[in-house]
Short mmCIF file of C-alpha atoms in Angstrom, two decimals:
data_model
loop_
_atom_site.label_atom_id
_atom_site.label_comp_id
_atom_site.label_asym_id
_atom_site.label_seq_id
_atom_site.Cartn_x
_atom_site.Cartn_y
_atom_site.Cartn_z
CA UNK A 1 91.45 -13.28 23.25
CA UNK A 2 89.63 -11.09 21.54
CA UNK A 3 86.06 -10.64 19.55
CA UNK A 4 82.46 -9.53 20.49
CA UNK A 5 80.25 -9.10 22.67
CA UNK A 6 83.39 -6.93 23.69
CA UNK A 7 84.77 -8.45 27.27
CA UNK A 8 88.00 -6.00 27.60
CA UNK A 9 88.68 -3.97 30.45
CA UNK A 10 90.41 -0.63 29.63
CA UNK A 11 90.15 2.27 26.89
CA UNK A 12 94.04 2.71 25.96
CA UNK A 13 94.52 3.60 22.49
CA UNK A 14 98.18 2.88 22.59
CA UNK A 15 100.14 -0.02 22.60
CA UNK A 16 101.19 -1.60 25.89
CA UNK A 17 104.52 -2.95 26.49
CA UNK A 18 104.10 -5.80 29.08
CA UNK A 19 108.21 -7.47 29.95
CA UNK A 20 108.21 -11.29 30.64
CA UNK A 21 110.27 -11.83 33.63
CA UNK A 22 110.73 -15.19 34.55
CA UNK A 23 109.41 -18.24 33.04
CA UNK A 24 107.80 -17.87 29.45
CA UNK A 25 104.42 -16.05 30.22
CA UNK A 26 100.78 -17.58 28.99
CA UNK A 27 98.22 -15.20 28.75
CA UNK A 28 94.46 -15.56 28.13
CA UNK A 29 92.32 -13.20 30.51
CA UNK A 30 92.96 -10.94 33.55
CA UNK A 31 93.02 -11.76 37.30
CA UNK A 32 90.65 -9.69 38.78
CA UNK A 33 89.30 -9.09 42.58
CA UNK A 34 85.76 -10.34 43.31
CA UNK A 35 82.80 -9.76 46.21
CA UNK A 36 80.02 -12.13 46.05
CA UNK A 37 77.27 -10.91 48.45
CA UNK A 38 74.43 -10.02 45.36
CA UNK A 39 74.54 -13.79 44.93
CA UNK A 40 73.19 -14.56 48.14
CA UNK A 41 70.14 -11.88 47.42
CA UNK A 42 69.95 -12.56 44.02
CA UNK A 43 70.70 -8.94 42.72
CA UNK A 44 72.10 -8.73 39.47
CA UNK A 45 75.95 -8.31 40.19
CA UNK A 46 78.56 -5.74 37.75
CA UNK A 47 82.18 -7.32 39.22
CA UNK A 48 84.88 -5.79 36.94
CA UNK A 49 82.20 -5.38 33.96
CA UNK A 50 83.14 -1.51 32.60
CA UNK A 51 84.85 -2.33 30.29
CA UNK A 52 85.41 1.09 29.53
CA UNK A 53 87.37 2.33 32.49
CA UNK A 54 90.85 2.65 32.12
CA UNK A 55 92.21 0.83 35.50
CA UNK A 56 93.95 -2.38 36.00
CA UNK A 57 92.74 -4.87 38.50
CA UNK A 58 95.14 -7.48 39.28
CA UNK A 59 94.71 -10.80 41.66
CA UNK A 60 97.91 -13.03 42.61
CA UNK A 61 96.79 -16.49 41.87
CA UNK A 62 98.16 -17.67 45.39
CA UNK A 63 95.02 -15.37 46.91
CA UNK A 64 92.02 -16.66 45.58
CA UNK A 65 89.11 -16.29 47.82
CA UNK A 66 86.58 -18.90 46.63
CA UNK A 67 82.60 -18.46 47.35
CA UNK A 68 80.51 -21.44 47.19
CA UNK A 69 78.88 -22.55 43.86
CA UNK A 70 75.06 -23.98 44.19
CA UNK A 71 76.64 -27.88 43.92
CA UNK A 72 78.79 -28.83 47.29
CA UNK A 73 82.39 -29.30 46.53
CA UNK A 74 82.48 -26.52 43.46
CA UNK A 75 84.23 -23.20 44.55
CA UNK A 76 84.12 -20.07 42.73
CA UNK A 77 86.63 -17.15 42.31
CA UNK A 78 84.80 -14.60 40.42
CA UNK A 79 86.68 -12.53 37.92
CA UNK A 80 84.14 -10.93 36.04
CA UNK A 81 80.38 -10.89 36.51
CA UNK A 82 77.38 -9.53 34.62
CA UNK A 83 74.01 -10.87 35.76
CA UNK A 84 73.51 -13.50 39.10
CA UNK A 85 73.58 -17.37 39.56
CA UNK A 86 73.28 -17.45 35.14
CA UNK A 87 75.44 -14.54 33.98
CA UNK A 88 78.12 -13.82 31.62
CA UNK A 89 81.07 -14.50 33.57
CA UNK A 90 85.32 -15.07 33.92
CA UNK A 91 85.57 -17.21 36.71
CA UNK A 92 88.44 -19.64 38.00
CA UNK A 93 86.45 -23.00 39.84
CA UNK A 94 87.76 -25.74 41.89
CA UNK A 95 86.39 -29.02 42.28
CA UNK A 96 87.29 -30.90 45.29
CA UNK A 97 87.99 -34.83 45.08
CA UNK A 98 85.03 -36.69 44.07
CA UNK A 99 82.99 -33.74 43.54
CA UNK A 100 80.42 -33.63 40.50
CA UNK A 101 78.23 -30.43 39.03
CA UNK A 102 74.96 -31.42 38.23
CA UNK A 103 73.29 -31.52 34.34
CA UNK A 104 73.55 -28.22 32.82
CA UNK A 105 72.63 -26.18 29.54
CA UNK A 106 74.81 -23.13 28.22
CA UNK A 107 72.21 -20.90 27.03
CA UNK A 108 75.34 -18.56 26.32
CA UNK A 109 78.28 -20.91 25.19
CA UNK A 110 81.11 -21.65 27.77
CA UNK A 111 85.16 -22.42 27.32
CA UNK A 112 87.51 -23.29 29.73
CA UNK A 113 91.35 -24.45 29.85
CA UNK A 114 91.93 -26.69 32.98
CA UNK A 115 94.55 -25.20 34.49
CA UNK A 116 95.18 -28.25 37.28
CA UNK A 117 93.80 -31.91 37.67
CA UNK A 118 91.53 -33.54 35.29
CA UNK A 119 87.83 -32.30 34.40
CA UNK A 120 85.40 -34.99 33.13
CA UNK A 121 82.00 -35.73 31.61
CA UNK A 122 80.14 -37.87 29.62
CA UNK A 123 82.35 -36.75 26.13
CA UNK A 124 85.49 -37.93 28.02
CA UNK A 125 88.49 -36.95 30.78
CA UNK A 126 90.45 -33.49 30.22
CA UNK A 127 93.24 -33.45 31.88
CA UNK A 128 95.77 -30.08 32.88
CA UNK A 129 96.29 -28.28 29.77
CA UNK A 130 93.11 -29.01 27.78
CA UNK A 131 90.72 -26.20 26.04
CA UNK A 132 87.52 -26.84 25.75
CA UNK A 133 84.50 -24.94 23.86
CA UNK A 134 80.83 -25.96 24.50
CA UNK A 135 78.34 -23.98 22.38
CA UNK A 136 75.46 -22.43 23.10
CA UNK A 137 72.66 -25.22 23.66
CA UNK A 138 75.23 -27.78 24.97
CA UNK A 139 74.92 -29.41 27.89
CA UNK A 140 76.88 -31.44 30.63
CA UNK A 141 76.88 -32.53 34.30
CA UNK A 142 80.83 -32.87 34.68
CA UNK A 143 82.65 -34.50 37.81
CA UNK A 144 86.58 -34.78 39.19
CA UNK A 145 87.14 -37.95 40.93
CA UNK A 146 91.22 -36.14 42.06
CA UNK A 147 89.96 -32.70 41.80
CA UNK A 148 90.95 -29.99 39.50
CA UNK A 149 90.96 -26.21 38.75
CA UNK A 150 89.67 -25.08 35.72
CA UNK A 151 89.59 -21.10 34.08
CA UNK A 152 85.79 -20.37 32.79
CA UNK A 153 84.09 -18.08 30.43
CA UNK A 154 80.33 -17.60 30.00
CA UNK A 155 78.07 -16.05 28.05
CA UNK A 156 79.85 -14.41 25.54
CA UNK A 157 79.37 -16.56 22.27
CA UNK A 158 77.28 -16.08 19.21
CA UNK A 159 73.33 -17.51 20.12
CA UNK A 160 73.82 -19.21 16.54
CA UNK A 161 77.36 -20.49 17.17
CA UNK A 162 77.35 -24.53 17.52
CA UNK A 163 81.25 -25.07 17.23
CA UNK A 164 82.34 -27.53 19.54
CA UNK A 165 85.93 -27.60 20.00
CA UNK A 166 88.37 -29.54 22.23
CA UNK A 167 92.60 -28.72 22.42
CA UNK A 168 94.89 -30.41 23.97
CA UNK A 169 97.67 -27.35 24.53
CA UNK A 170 99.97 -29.58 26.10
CA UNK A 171 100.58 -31.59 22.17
CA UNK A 172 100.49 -28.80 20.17
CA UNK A 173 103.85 -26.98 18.77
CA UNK A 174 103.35 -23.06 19.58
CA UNK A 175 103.87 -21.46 16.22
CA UNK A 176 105.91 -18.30 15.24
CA UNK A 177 103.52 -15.52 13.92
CA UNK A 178 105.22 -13.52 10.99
CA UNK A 179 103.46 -10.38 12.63
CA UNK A 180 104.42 -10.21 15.87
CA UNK A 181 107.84 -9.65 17.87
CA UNK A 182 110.67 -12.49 18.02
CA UNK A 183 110.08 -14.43 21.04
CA UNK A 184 106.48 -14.82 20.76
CA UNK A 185 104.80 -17.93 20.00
CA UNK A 186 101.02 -19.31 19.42
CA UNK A 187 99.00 -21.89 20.06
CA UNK A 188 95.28 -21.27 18.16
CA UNK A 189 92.16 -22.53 19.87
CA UNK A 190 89.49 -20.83 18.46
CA UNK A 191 89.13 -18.28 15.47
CA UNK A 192 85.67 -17.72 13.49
CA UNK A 193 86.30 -14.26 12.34
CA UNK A 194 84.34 -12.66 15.29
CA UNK A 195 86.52 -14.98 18.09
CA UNK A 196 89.91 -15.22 18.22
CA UNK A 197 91.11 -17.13 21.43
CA UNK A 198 94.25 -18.38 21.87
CA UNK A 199 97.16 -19.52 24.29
CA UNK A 200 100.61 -17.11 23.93
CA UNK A 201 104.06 -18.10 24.81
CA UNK A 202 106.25 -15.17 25.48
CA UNK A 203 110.06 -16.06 25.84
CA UNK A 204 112.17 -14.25 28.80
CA UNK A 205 112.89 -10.57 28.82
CA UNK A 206 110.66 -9.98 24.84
CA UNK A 207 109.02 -6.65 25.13
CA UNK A 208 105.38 -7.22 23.63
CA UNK A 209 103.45 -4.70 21.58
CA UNK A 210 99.79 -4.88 21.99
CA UNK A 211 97.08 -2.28 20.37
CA UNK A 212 94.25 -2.72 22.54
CA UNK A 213 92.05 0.41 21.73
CA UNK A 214 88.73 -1.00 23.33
CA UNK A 215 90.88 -2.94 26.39
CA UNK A 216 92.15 -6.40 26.85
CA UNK A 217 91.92 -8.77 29.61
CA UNK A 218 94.89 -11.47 30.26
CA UNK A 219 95.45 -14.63 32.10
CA UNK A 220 99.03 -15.58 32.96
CA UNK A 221 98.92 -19.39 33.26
CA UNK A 222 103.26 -19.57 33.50
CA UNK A 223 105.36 -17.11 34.84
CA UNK A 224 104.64 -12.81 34.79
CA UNK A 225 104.23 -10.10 32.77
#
């Protein structure tokens, strides 16, 4: 994804050549580690936020550590963090069975794609696969009665920007771009000239170009990179 505020993570100039490997790789933003103890004081936390720096950070998704969000039941595995309890923020967050955040407002926008389960509120039930973009001024108090696991961003939309959007990945064809290399598909979520977010398929062994001058940051949802 890319657009501004900037939220990538390394200065390269040059292309990078990331290799798919085994299944057909779906990348949004980058696992990252995490430490959560400014929470607990309140400090302002920087987790992964120089954006800058060229360095790599990388998580396996089979070792989250999850801290405790304010609302029992909601776990947090912080990605990237810039301010405390309200900050802009990449975080992954489970809800247990039957657990329920209370009534919120995005001051700064949020998206998420659940990646497992089903995520409701009062607009409806999102199941595995669905993207969904709540501007700045929304607000919710969401619930999942089995659970689910869900990929968040904060804080990082336009003030002005009142685009809600919702995408069900799972029905959509990925398109071809003319552009880029054979064996790499699209799906489009979100695009508004500053924004561009969207889900990648990358078939087996394709060798990927990307310019990223000012960083990137990735999230493989299938498969590795």
């Amino acid at each position: 994804r890319g657009g501004k505020p900037q939220t990538e993570s390394s200065s390269a100039s040059r292309p990078t050549r990331p290799r798919t490997k085994l299944a057909a790789a779906r990348a949004l933003l980058a696992t990252v580690t995490w430490t959560a103890r400014t929470l607990a004081t309140g400090a302002a936390m920087k987790l992964n936020a120089d954006f800058l720096a060229s360095r790599a950070v990388v998580k396996a998704g089979a070792a989250l550590t999850w801290v405790p969000s304010p609302m029992p039941g909601v776990d947090r595995h912080m990605l990237d963090r810039v301010g405390t309890e309200v900050a802009r923020a990449t975080t992954v967050v489970r809800y247990a069975v039957g657990s329920k955040f209370r009534e919120h407002v995005h001051g700064g926008g949020e998206e998420f794609l659940v990646l497992e389960g089903t995520f409701s509120d009062a607009s409806g039930d999102y199941p595995e696969g669905c993207y969904i973009r709540n501007p700045p001024t929304s607000k919710h108090a969401p619930w999942a009665d089995d659970g689910c696991v869900i990929l968040v961003k904060l804080h990082q939309m336009d003030l002005a920007d009142r685009s809600h959007v919702v995408v069900d990945t799972k029905k959509m064809q990925p398109v071809a771009p003319r552009d880029r290399e054979e064996g790499v598909a699209v799906i489009p979520l979100f695009n508004d000239g500053a924004e561009d977010v969207r889900l990648e398929t990358w078939a087996p062994n394709t060798e990927i170009g990307l310019a990223v001058p000012k960083g990137g940051e990735f999230f493989v949802v299938e498969g590795e990179f």
